[in-house]
XYZ file of C-alpha atoms in Angstrom:
495
model
C 124.624 55.345 109.224
C 123.120 52.011 110.153
C 120.677 50.174 112.164
C 120.274 48.636 115.406
C 123.806 47.725 115.430
C 127.159 47.184 117.185
C 128.646 49.764 114.533
C 127.778 52.539 116.541
C 124.955 50.995 119.391
C 122.319 53.119 117.574
C 120.406 54.896 120.305
C 116.635 54.494 120.402
C 115.904 57.291 122.231
C 112.156 58.893 122.450
C 112.248 61.497 120.076
C 109.286 63.774 121.409
C 105.743 64.206 120.364
C 102.060 64.743 120.745
C 99.662 61.988 118.968
C 96.138 60.988 118.762
C 96.706 57.338 119.936
C 96.818 55.066 123.154
C 100.171 54.604 124.589
C 100.797 51.115 125.886
C 99.256 50.465 128.954
C 98.016 54.086 129.176
C 94.516 55.773 129.207
C 93.459 58.209 126.295
C 91.916 61.217 127.717
C 91.822 63.786 124.542
C 93.593 64.809 121.515
C 91.327 67.653 119.637
C 92.363 68.714 116.068
C 91.217 71.987 114.749
C 92.090 71.664 111.151
C 92.495 75.322 109.517
C 94.891 76.604 107.249
C 97.361 76.178 109.744
C 96.461 73.082 111.984
C 96.447 73.692 115.694
C 96.358 70.824 118.154
C 95.615 70.908 121.684
C 96.705 68.291 123.765
C 95.503 66.986 127.033
C 98.378 63.962 127.279
C 97.250 60.511 128.317
C 98.241 59.198 131.660
C 101.564 56.972 131.767
C 102.898 53.498 132.624
C 103.310 53.066 136.291
C 106.850 53.174 135.173
C 108.271 55.187 132.830
C 110.533 53.453 130.318
C 113.072 55.596 128.197
C 115.035 53.623 125.783
C 118.783 54.640 125.737
C 119.961 52.754 122.805
C 119.957 49.410 120.781
C 122.822 47.190 119.617
C 122.728 45.389 116.450
C 124.954 42.356 116.719
C 123.713 38.843 116.770
C 127.065 36.847 117.300
C 129.909 38.684 116.138
C 132.490 40.990 117.311
C 133.435 44.128 115.365
C 135.674 47.062 115.718
C 133.657 50.226 116.684
C 134.237 53.064 114.273
C 135.531 55.650 117.081
C 138.199 58.388 117.009
C 141.129 55.778 117.332
C 139.236 53.051 115.729
C 140.169 50.925 118.514
C 137.148 50.108 120.705
C 135.969 46.368 120.515
C 132.412 45.457 121.698
C 130.878 41.951 122.114
C 127.129 41.377 121.404
C 124.909 38.617 122.605
C 123.709 36.192 119.900
C 120.310 36.625 121.614
C 118.170 38.213 119.430
C 117.589 42.137 119.827
C 114.364 43.527 120.475
C 113.286 46.734 119.096
C 113.002 48.607 122.625
C 115.859 46.630 123.875
C 118.284 49.335 125.614
C 121.896 49.283 125.809
C 124.397 52.569 125.843
C 126.183 53.832 123.119
C 129.621 53.817 123.259
C 133.081 55.064 121.679
C 132.805 58.439 119.506
C 129.645 57.801 118.741
C 128.497 57.728 122.252
C 125.448 59.736 123.123
C 124.979 60.947 126.812
C 123.407 58.834 129.511
C 119.443 59.425 130.064
C 119.418 62.715 131.964
C 116.366 61.550 133.772
C 115.272 59.664 136.832
C 111.817 58.464 136.202
C 109.438 58.578 139.043
C 106.269 55.983 139.632
C 103.136 57.336 138.006
C 99.753 56.048 138.051
C 96.085 56.672 136.321
C 95.483 59.291 139.385
C 98.557 61.582 138.375
C 97.514 64.932 138.922
C 96.487 66.774 135.984
C 98.674 69.336 134.123
C 98.131 72.476 132.195
C 97.353 71.621 128.078
C 99.934 72.472 125.698
C 99.304 73.708 122.083
C 101.592 73.798 118.792
C 100.726 74.593 115.536
C 101.418 72.326 112.578
C 103.114 74.460 110.400
C 106.803 74.468 109.036
C 107.795 78.141 107.861
C 108.932 78.068 104.215
C 112.618 79.523 104.882
C 113.150 76.504 107.863
C 115.246 74.444 105.800
C 117.486 77.442 104.318
C 117.883 78.867 107.607
C 118.967 75.940 109.149
C 121.510 75.002 106.737
C 123.059 78.378 106.863
C 123.338 78.214 110.678
C 125.068 74.741 109.891
C 127.297 76.340 107.453
C 128.547 78.916 109.583
C 129.024 77.071 112.715
C 130.388 73.546 111.257
C 132.212 74.575 108.159
C 136.106 75.407 108.615
C 137.221 77.638 105.666
C 140.913 77.561 106.530
C 140.840 73.651 106.180
C 137.997 73.154 103.865
C 136.335 70.812 106.189
C 133.517 70.214 108.408
C 134.015 70.307 112.081
C 132.289 68.150 114.133
C 133.045 70.956 117.027
C 130.682 73.427 117.071
C 132.376 76.891 116.477
C 129.881 78.725 118.840
C 132.321 77.619 122.008
C 135.419 79.620 120.332
C 137.732 76.881 121.127
C 139.476 76.670 117.792
C 139.335 72.812 118.222
C 138.927 70.736 115.058
C 137.311 67.236 115.353
C 137.374 65.472 112.049
C 133.843 64.040 111.395
C 133.203 60.303 110.551
C 132.471 59.565 106.970
C 128.631 58.836 107.985
C 128.328 62.361 109.245
C 129.782 63.708 105.732
C 127.405 61.723 104.134
C 124.329 62.903 106.097
C 125.358 66.536 105.887
C 126.571 66.101 102.290
C 123.087 65.038 101.161
C 121.562 68.128 102.790
C 124.149 70.227 100.924
C 123.214 68.704 97.857
C 119.528 69.382 98.389
C 120.334 73.125 98.408
C 121.922 72.922 95.064
C 124.060 75.761 96.069
C 127.006 74.563 93.733
C 129.719 76.151 95.645
C 129.058 74.601 98.738
C 128.441 71.051 96.902
C 132.006 71.457 95.409
C 133.833 72.190 98.731
C 131.642 69.589 100.572
C 132.605 66.957 97.972
C 136.286 67.681 98.090
C 136.140 67.193 101.889
C 134.664 63.654 101.333
C 137.362 62.820 98.832
C 139.610 62.991 101.456
C 138.229 59.792 103.188
C 139.064 57.857 99.971
C 140.787 54.318 99.922
C 142.169 54.810 96.571
C 143.070 50.834 96.192
C 139.142 50.371 96.374
C 137.770 53.195 95.226
C 135.387 53.698 98.074
C 135.530 55.665 101.773
C 136.994 54.916 104.806
C 135.408 55.678 108.183
C 137.754 58.415 108.567
C 140.666 60.165 106.580
C 143.173 57.412 107.083
C 141.715 55.944 103.883
C 142.242 52.193 105.260
C 139.839 49.026 105.090
C 137.287 50.440 108.079
C 134.837 50.488 105.188
C 131.205 50.487 106.048
C 128.982 49.954 102.643
C 125.891 51.748 104.038
C 127.771 54.648 104.376
C 129.195 54.402 101.118
C 125.920 54.157 99.708
C 124.672 57.374 101.116
C 127.864 58.858 99.521
C 126.805 57.478 96.084
C 123.544 59.647 96.957
C 125.498 62.518 97.707
C 127.849 62.130 94.319
C 124.535 61.819 92.320
C 123.035 64.715 93.568
C 126.241 66.525 93.264
C 126.766 65.670 89.501
C 123.035 66.801 88.836
C 123.529 69.903 90.497
C 126.845 71.058 89.146
C 127.367 68.749 86.070
C 130.999 67.706 87.238
C 131.862 64.537 85.926
C 134.104 63.582 88.753
C 131.265 63.164 91.218
C 129.366 61.347 88.491
C 132.658 58.815 88.174
C 132.760 58.763 91.924
C 129.108 57.517 92.247
C 130.103 54.958 89.331
C 133.246 53.766 91.521
C 131.622 53.211 94.611
C 128.442 51.670 93.318
C 130.874 48.927 91.560
C 132.184 48.370 94.676
C 128.953 47.880 96.324
C 127.733 45.304 94.001
C 130.846 42.998 94.985
C 129.590 43.408 98.555
C 126.585 40.890 97.278
C 126.926 37.799 99.381
C 127.450 35.536 96.344
C 128.869 32.534 98.570
C 125.344 32.356 100.140
C 121.746 33.421 99.391
C 122.341 37.197 98.536
C 122.274 40.375 100.805
C 124.921 43.286 100.938
C 127.348 42.812 103.864
C 127.434 45.728 106.127
C 131.212 46.220 106.688
C 134.258 45.441 104.482
C 135.284 41.813 105.001
C 132.805 40.851 108.042
C 130.199 38.531 108.078
C 126.758 40.541 108.968
C 124.300 41.127 106.383
C 122.221 44.237 106.908
C 118.918 45.222 105.864
C 120.463 48.784 106.141
C 123.463 48.017 103.747
C 121.149 45.881 101.297
C 118.460 48.385 100.872
C 120.736 51.855 100.847
C 122.685 49.929 98.437
C 119.716 49.393 96.260
C 118.843 53.195 96.643
C 122.314 54.036 95.436
C 121.806 51.966 92.426
C 118.236 53.019 91.293
C 119.364 56.723 91.749
C 122.400 56.200 89.680
C 120.382 54.445 87.230
C 118.234 57.236 86.595
C 121.435 58.883 85.149
C 123.196 56.095 83.550
C 120.469 53.863 82.407
C 122.702 50.935 83.317
C 120.159 48.015 83.092
C 122.669 46.404 85.816
C 121.951 48.879 88.125
C 118.200 48.324 87.722
C 118.538 44.415 88.156
C 120.847 44.778 91.179
C 118.041 46.937 92.970
C 115.412 44.526 91.959
C 117.640 41.850 93.284
C 118.413 43.796 96.588
C 114.510 44.361 97.341
C 113.536 40.631 96.444
C 115.774 39.709 99.264
C 114.545 42.154 101.637
C 111.240 40.836 101.362
C 112.031 37.196 101.275
C 114.556 37.459 104.365
C 114.249 40.450 106.315
C 110.327 41.291 106.178
C 108.459 40.485 108.964
C 104.344 39.976 109.440
C 103.982 43.469 110.431
C 105.849 44.761 107.253
C 108.419 46.335 108.843
C 112.182 44.732 108.250
C 114.689 43.084 110.528
C 117.998 44.426 111.151
C 120.233 41.766 109.713
C 121.688 38.020 110.037
C 124.743 36.465 109.840
C 126.127 35.340 106.463
C 127.086 31.911 107.710
C 123.494 31.647 109.129
C 120.851 32.836 107.423
C 118.378 31.726 110.523
C 120.227 33.742 112.847
C 118.166 36.875 112.357
C 118.516 40.093 114.611
C 114.935 41.203 114.860
C 115.281 44.536 115.747
C 113.726 47.335 113.482
C 114.496 50.976 112.709
C 112.850 53.562 110.973
C 115.571 54.231 108.142
C 115.290 50.971 107.044
C 111.469 51.273 106.425
C 112.263 54.794 104.927
C 115.098 53.887 102.569
C 112.596 51.185 101.186
C 109.988 53.305 100.850
C 112.219 55.416 98.453
C 113.727 52.376 96.541
C 110.189 51.148 95.776
C 109.024 54.389 94.790
C 112.024 54.530 92.008
C 111.526 51.109 91.189
C 107.689 51.861 90.658
C 108.783 54.384 88.164
C 111.453 52.482 86.287
C 110.633 48.775 86.617
C 107.707 46.878 85.535
C 108.539 44.082 87.813
C 106.380 42.988 90.564
C 103.907 45.126 92.393
C 106.289 47.600 93.812
C 104.166 50.567 95.055
C 101.502 48.127 96.776
C 104.683 47.172 98.630
C 105.471 50.656 99.594
C 102.137 51.467 100.750
C 102.107 48.215 103.003
C 105.188 49.557 104.486
C 104.382 52.964 104.797
C 100.988 51.995 106.774
C 103.180 49.781 108.830
C 105.784 52.399 109.844
C 102.671 54.966 110.811
C 101.217 51.988 112.875
C 100.932 53.883 116.572
C 100.817 50.825 117.982
C 103.835 49.322 115.758
C 107.666 49.020 116.371
C 108.712 52.151 115.343
C 106.323 54.378 117.746
C 107.497 55.143 121.395
C 104.939 55.406 124.338
C 104.045 58.769 123.428
C 103.044 57.297 119.946
C 105.662 59.045 117.706
C 108.713 57.413 115.656
C 111.331 56.105 118.310
C 114.397 57.028 116.660
C 116.319 59.970 117.776
C 116.727 63.088 115.331
C 119.734 62.128 113.843
C 118.388 58.972 112.467
C 114.891 59.615 111.516
C 115.398 61.815 108.360
C 115.656 59.015 106.086
C 111.991 57.799 106.992
C 110.736 61.484 106.037
C 112.589 61.141 102.514
C 111.091 57.960 102.052
C 107.542 58.922 102.356
C 108.372 62.081 100.138
C 109.773 59.888 97.341
C 106.855 57.788 97.435
C 104.369 60.695 97.671
C 106.208 62.557 94.609
C 107.461 59.827 92.193
C 104.094 57.698 92.238
C 100.542 58.241 91.520
C 98.603 59.432 94.474
C 96.689 57.048 96.321
C 94.257 57.245 98.986
C 96.800 56.536 101.930
C 98.753 59.356 100.788
C 96.840 62.057 102.368
C 97.400 60.623 105.998
C 101.281 60.006 105.162
C 101.292 63.467 104.424
C 99.609 64.932 107.415
C 101.824 62.666 109.422
C 104.804 64.089 107.991
C 103.575 67.382 108.925
C 102.767 66.913 112.279
C 106.048 65.142 113.086
C 108.292 67.956 111.278
C 106.160 70.642 113.306
C 106.968 68.753 116.813
C 110.722 68.809 115.658
C 110.593 72.568 115.440
C 108.435 72.893 118.492
C 110.548 70.719 120.816
C 113.769 70.077 119.551
C 114.623 73.433 118.184
C 116.474 75.500 120.662
C 114.672 78.687 121.422
C 117.876 80.614 122.550
C 119.555 79.393 119.452
C 116.911 79.550 116.668
C 117.152 77.291 113.282
C 119.640 74.739 115.375
C 118.221 71.599 117.186
C 119.015 69.173 119.880
C 118.665 65.376 119.366
C 116.227 65.219 122.583
C 114.365 67.709 124.339
C 114.558 65.576 127.639
C 118.529 65.688 127.301
C 118.360 69.511 126.363
C 118.196 72.724 128.474
C 115.834 72.948 131.450
C 113.313 75.661 129.545
C 113.190 72.912 126.843
C 112.834 69.595 129.369
C 109.865 71.616 130.981
C 108.006 72.322 128.095
C 108.380 69.017 126.924
C 107.125 67.536 130.425
C 104.251 69.520 130.678
C 103.060 68.660 127.198
C 103.223 65.077 127.434
C 102.389 64.862 131.274
C 105.872 63.396 132.196
C 107.142 63.242 136.007
C 110.658 63.216 135.169
C 113.259 64.914 137.329
C 115.651 67.307 135.683
C 119.236 67.050 135.769
C 121.552 69.278 134.264
C 123.953 67.992 132.070
C 126.804 70.413 131.443
C 127.983 68.208 128.293
C 125.596 70.384 126.268
C 127.354 73.684 127.282
C 130.680 74.986 125.923
C 133.411 74.038 128.321
C 130.691 72.432 130.383
C 129.767 75.884 132.001
C 126.077 76.166 132.334
C 126.933 80.154 131.496
C 127.948 79.854 128.503
C 126.315 79.085 124.991
C 124.728 75.674 124.244
C 126.617 73.569 121.594
C 125.084 71.865 118.987
C 125.731 68.652 116.655
C 126.869 68.339 113.042
C 124.916 65.219 112.691
C 121.829 65.911 114.339
C 121.455 69.163 112.366
C 122.474 67.585 109.032
C 119.440 65.265 109.830
C 117.206 68.154 110.901
C 117.977 70.131 107.516
C 117.103 66.981 105.559
C 113.900 66.577 107.422
C 113.030 70.250 106.935
C 114.034 69.971 103.377
C 112.175 67.122 102.663
C 108.942 68.245 104.117
C 109.544 71.765 102.104
C 108.699 69.012 98.908
C 105.498 68.542 99.717
C 103.941 71.397 101.409
């Protein structure tokens, strides 16, 4: 995983939701919230801008050229040295590419005809996490290969597409959350196939080469730490220590600090810095190694000095050869990882006022007029990137003493999770999710359009169907559903 980055051209696609707020250039009409044991929310969505903007993706590079991680690891893409704004659109390329938008926007004005209101329920079933994870295991785990498959088995093609290690980390964390020791051991063994034995860390593919991303490896530390806690298998603990030792060498000791994003590259990313910090503090909870705590503190001090904007959110990164060359894009999972890290520091470090800093970030990330919300006032990352923001809030709520802002944090998480179920879950394929309702089936598209009073033209996207045949089942993404499972787990921790 990563930020707004050339690494994958991370898409910032509208995530879908309903909110009590004013979209940019829009006029608020009505949002009524009825609070019962299970909240029911009735929305009469606001009229929209004259031109609807749906961002496709964003790019993270400031001034360097990087090799993209795709199936052949050959694609190269140059980016402008111009700072990338949060809402800047760019198409994702290579193995990580997502569909082009299936929408054609029409002009809309404040006099747009009214449409029926739509209701949804703020409620997440207790078994939602378990149901989704079981479906993911049944659809994407290949027993004959002892490996995850990027291809959905519902298509009966018997094809195998090797997931990149980032995908392995996301689904791996979902599996360790389940505490299912058999699945944890199998998933860990699948990850070990990606190891670069000379460096002790994990490559993007099972080639085990130098195509190594430090943010992905930090996430693997999380998987290994949780895997060790669940199974007691020392192999996983040793793997976590080995990766962490490498990550600490990626601190830019020749400059002012920060963790390099890609091995042997020049870009210092906020996401690699904060994820390495979170890896260190989580490992510290087991080993009590004071060097890990100090490294975590140093990483966060660097985040605040070089990456934090006046709105309390974090810029994407900078060039290690020029600390003034800052990419000012902002993404939700950087904020989420910062929340998690600060929550742990609040518990284990006496230095600084970590909790108050976390609350400031938490409030900024839930500012509906801020950088992380779209025109419908909802977090603007698509499904496969947003799970770390949920995790950050939940870590803050569970690791620190309750504060006055926490009630709002908790309710927003419930609302976001409920909307994911309402608009991203395939009604014809229960417990599995699309990354974007407006890029899914016609039924889901129309439901979203009515709810948000959008006025877009539906175009059938055959890529979501097996073999491109609209008469066949819809296929799902391992990454999207690994993220969905993590979200459902995190919300279950506080409700």
